[in-house]
PDB file of C-alpha atoms in Angstrom:
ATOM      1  CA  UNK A1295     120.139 160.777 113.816  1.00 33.00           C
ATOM      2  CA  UNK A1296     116.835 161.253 115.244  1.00 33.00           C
ATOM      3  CA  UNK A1297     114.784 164.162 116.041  1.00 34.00           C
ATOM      4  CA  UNK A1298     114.759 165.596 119.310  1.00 35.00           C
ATOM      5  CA  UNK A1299     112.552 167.859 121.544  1.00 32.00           C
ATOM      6  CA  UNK A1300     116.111 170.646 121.653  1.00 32.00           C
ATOM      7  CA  UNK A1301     116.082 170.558 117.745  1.00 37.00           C
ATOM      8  CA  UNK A1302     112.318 170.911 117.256  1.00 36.00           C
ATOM      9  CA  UNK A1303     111.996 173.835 119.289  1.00 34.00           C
ATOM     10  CA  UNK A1304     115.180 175.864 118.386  1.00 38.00           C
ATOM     11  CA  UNK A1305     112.663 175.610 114.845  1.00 37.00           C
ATOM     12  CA  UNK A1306     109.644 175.875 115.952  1.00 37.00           C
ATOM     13  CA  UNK A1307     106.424 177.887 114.902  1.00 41.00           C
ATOM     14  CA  UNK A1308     106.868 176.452 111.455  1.00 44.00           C
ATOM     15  CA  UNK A1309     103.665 178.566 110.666  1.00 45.00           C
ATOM     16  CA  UNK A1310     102.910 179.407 106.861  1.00 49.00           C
ATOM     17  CA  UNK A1311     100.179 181.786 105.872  1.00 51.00           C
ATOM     18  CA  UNK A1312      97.964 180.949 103.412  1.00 56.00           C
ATOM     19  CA  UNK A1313      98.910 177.405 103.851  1.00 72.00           C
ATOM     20  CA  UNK A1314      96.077 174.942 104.348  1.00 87.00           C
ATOM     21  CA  UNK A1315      96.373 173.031 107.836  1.00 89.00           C
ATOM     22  CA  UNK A1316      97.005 168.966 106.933  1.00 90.00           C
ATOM     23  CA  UNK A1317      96.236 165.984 108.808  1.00 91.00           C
ATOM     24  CA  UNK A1318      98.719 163.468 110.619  1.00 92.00           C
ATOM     25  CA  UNK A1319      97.120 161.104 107.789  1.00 93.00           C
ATOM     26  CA  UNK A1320      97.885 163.826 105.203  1.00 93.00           C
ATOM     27  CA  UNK A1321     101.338 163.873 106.830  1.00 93.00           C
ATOM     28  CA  UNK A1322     102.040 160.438 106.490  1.00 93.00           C
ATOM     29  CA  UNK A1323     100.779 160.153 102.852  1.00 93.00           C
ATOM     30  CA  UNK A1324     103.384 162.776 102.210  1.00 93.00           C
ATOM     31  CA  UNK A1325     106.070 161.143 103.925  1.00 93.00           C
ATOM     32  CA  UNK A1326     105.217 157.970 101.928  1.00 92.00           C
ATOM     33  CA  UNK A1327     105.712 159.517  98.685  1.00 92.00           C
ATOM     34  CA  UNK A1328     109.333 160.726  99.657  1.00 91.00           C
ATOM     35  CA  UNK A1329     110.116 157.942 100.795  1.00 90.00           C
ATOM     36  CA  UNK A1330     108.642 154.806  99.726  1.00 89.00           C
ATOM     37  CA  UNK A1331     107.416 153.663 103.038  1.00 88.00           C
ATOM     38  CA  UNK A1332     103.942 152.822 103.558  1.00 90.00           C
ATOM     39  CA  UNK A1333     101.551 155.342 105.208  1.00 85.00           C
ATOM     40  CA  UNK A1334     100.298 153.064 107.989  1.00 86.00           C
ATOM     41  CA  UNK A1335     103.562 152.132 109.091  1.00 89.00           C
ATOM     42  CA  UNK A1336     105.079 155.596 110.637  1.00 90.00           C
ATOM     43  CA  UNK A1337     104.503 156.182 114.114  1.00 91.00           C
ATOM     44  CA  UNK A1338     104.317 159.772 114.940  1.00 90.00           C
ATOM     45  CA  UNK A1339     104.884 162.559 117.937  1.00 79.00           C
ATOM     46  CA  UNK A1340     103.019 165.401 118.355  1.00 68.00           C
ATOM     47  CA  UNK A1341     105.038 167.934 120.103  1.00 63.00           C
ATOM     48  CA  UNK A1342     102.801 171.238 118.652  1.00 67.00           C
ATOM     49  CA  UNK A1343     105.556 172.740 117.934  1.00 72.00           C
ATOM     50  CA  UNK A1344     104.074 173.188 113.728  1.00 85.00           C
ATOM     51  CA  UNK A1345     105.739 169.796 112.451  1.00 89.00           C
ATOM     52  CA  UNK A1346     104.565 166.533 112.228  1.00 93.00           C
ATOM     53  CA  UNK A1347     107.337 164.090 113.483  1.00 94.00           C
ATOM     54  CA  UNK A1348     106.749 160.866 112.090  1.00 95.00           C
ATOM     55  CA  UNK A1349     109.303 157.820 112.372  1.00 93.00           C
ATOM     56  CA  UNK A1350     109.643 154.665 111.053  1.00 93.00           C
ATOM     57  CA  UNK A1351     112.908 152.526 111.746  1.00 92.00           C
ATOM     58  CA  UNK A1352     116.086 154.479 111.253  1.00 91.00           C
ATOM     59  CA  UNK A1353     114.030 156.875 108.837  1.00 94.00           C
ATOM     60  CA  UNK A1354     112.446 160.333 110.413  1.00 95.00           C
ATOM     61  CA  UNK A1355     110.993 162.877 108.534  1.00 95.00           C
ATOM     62  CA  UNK A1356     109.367 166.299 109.482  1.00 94.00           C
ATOM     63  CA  UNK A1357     106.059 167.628 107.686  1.00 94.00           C
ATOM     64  CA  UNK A1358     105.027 170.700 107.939  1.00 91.00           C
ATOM     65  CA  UNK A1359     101.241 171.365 109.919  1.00 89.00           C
ATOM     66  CA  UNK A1360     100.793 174.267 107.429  1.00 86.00           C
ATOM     67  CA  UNK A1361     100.836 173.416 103.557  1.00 88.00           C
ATOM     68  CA  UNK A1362     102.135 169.861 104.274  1.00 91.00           C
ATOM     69  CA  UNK A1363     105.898 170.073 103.307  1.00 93.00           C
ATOM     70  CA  UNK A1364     109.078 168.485 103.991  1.00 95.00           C
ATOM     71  CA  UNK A1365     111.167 169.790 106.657  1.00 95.00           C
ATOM     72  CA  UNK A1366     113.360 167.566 107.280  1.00 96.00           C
ATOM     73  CA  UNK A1367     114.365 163.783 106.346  1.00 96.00           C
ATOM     74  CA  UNK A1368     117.139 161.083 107.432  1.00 96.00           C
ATOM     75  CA  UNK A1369     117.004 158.506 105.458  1.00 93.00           C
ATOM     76  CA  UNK A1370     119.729 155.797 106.027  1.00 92.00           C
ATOM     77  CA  UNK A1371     120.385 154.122 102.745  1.00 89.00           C
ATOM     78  CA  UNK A1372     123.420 151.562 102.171  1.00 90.00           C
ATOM     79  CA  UNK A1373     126.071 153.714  99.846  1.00 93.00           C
ATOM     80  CA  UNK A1374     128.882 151.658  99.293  1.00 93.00           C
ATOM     81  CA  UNK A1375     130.489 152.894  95.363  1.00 92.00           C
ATOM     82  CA  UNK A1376     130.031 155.912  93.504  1.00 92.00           C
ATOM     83  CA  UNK A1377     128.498 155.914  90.615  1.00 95.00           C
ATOM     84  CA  UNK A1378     126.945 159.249  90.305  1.00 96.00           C
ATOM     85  CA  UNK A1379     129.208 162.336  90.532  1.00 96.00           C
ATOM     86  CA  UNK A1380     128.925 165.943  91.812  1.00 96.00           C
ATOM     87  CA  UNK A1381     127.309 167.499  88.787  1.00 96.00           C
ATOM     88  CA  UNK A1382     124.518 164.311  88.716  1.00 97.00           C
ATOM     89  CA  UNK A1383     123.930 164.613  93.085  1.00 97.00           C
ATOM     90  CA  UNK A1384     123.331 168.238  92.525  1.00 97.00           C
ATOM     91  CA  UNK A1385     120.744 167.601  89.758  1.00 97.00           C
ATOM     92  CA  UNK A1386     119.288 164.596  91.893  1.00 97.00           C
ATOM     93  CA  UNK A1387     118.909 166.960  95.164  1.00 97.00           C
ATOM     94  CA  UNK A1388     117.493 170.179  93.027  1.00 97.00           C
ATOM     95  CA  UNK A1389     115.046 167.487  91.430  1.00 97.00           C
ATOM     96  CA  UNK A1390     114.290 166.357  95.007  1.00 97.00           C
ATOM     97  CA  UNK A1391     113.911 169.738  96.496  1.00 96.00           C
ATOM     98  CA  UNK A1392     111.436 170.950  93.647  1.00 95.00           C
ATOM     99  CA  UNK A1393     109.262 167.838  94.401  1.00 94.00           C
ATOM    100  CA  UNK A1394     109.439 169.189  97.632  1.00 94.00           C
ATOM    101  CA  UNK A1395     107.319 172.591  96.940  1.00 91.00           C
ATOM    102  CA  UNK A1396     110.767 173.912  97.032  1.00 93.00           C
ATOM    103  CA  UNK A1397     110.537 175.617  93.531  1.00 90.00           C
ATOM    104  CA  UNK A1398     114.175 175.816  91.962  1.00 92.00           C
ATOM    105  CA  UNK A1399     116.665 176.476  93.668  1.00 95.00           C
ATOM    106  CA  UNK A1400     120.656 176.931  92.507  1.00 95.00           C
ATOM    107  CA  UNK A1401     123.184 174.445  93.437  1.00 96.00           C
ATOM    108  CA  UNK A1402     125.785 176.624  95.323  1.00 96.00           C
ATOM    109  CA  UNK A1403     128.153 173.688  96.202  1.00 96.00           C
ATOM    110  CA  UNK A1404     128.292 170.207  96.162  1.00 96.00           C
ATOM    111  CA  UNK A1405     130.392 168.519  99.100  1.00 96.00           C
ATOM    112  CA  UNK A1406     131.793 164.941  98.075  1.00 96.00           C
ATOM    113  CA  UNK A1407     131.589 162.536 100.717  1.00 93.00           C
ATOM    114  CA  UNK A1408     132.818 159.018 100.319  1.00 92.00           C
ATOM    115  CA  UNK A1409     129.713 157.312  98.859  1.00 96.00           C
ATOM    116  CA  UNK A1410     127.569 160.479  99.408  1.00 96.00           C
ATOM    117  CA  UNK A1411     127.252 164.257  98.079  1.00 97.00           C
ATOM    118  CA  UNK A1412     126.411 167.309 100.369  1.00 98.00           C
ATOM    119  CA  UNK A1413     124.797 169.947  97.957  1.00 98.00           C
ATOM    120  CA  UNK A1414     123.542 173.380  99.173  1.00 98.00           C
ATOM    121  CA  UNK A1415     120.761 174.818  97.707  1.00 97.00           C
ATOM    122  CA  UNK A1416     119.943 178.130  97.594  1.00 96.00           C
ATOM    123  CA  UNK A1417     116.894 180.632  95.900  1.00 94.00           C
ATOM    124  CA  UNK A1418     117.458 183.121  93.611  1.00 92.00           C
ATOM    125  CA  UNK A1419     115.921 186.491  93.640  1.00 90.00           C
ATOM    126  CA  UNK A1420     116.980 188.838  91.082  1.00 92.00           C
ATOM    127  CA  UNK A1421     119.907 187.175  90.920  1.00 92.00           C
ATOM    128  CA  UNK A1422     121.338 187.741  94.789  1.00 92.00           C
ATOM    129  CA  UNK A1423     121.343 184.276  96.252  1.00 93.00           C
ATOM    130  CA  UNK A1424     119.657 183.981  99.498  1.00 93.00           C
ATOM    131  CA  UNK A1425     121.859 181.887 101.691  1.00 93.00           C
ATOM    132  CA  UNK A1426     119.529 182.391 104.408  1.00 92.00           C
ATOM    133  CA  UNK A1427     117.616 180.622 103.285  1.00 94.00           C
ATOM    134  CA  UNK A1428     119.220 177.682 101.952  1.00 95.00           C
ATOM    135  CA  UNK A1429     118.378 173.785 101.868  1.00 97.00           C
ATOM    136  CA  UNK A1430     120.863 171.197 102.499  1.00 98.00           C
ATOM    137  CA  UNK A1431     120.433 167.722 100.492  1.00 98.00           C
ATOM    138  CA  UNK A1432     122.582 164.943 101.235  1.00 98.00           C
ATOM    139  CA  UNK A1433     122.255 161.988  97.905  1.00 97.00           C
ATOM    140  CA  UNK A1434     123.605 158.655  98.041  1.00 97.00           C
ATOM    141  CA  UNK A1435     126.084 158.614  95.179  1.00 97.00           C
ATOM    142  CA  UNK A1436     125.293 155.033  94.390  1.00 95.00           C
ATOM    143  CA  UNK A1437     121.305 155.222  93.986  1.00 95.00           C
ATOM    144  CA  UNK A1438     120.809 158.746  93.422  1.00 95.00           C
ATOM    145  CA  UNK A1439     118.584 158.537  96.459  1.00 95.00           C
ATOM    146  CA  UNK A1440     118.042 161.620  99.586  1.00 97.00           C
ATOM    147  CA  UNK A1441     119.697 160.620 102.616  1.00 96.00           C
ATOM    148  CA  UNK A1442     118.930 163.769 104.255  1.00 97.00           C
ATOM    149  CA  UNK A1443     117.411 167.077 103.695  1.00 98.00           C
ATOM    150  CA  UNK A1444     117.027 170.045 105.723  1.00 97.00           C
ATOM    151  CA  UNK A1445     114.872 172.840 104.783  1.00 96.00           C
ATOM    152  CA  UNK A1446     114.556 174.584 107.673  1.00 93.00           C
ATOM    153  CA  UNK A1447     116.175 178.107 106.587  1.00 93.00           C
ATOM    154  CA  UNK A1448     114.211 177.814 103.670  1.00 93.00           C
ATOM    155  CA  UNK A1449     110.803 178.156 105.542  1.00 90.00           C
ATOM    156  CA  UNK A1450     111.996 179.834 108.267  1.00 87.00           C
ATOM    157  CA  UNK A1451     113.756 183.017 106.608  1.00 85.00           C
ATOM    158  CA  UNK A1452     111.948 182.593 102.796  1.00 78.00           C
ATOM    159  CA  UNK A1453     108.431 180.982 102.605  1.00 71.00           C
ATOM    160  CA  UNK A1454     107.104 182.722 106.376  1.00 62.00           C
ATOM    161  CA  UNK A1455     108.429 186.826 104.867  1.00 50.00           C
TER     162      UNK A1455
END
């Protein structure tokens, strides 16, 4: 699953106050941190539409032009046994997520896939859970690692009010 133009602009304006602006370079340092791959290999797009689409094989990631955080991520990883369960995918994506700048957020539910777990994650405020606002985490049950994440409602409907 790649990015495209449709998606970016139904989620556009990704526009954080108080957020310092970053750098495609900035942007790709970030992305290589999540993921492992080396700065200097992703190839970018600049569609000004607040994210920095960057791309490197079958792996895209969004960061965001204000503050520098993950939008979005697919990251293809073979997942081919389950070792982890639920309870461990949930702790791997809320562990993922705070690395993130996402802060903690509460496992709502965890989705078992065949080799992969869908967990939503959701803030807390005074305890009413915002599902707004939630992030969706997708975690390879074999290596623990993100396959996808989504944090679009997150910034959209809780960082930008």
């Amino acid at each position: 699953e790649l990015f495209t133009s449709s998606v970016s602009a139904q989620y556009h304006s990704f526009v954080l106050s108080g957020r310092q602006t970053v750098t495609i370079e900035q942007a790709k340092k970030e992305a290589e941190r999540l993921t492992g791959t080396e700065s200097v290999l992703w190839r970018s797009e600049d569609d000004g539409d607040g994210v920095y689409n960057l791309y490197h094989g079958d792996v895209s990631a969004q960061i965001s032009r204000q503050g520098g955080m993950l939008v979005r991520l697919v990251s293809p990883v073979a997942c081919d046994k389950s070792i982890l369960n639920g309870s461990d995918a949930a702790e791997k994506a809320a562990e993922f997520a705070a690395m993130c700048g996402y802060g903690t957020l509460t496992a709502f539910d965890t989705a078992l896939q065949t080799f992969t777990a869908r967990v939503l994650l959701v803030p807390e405020v005074s305890g009413v859970l915002l599902f707004t606002s939630a992030v969706t985490v997708e975690v390879c049950l074999s290596s623990g690692r993100v396959t996808y994440f989504d944090g679009r409602n997150y910034i959209k409907n809780y960082l930008r009010h």
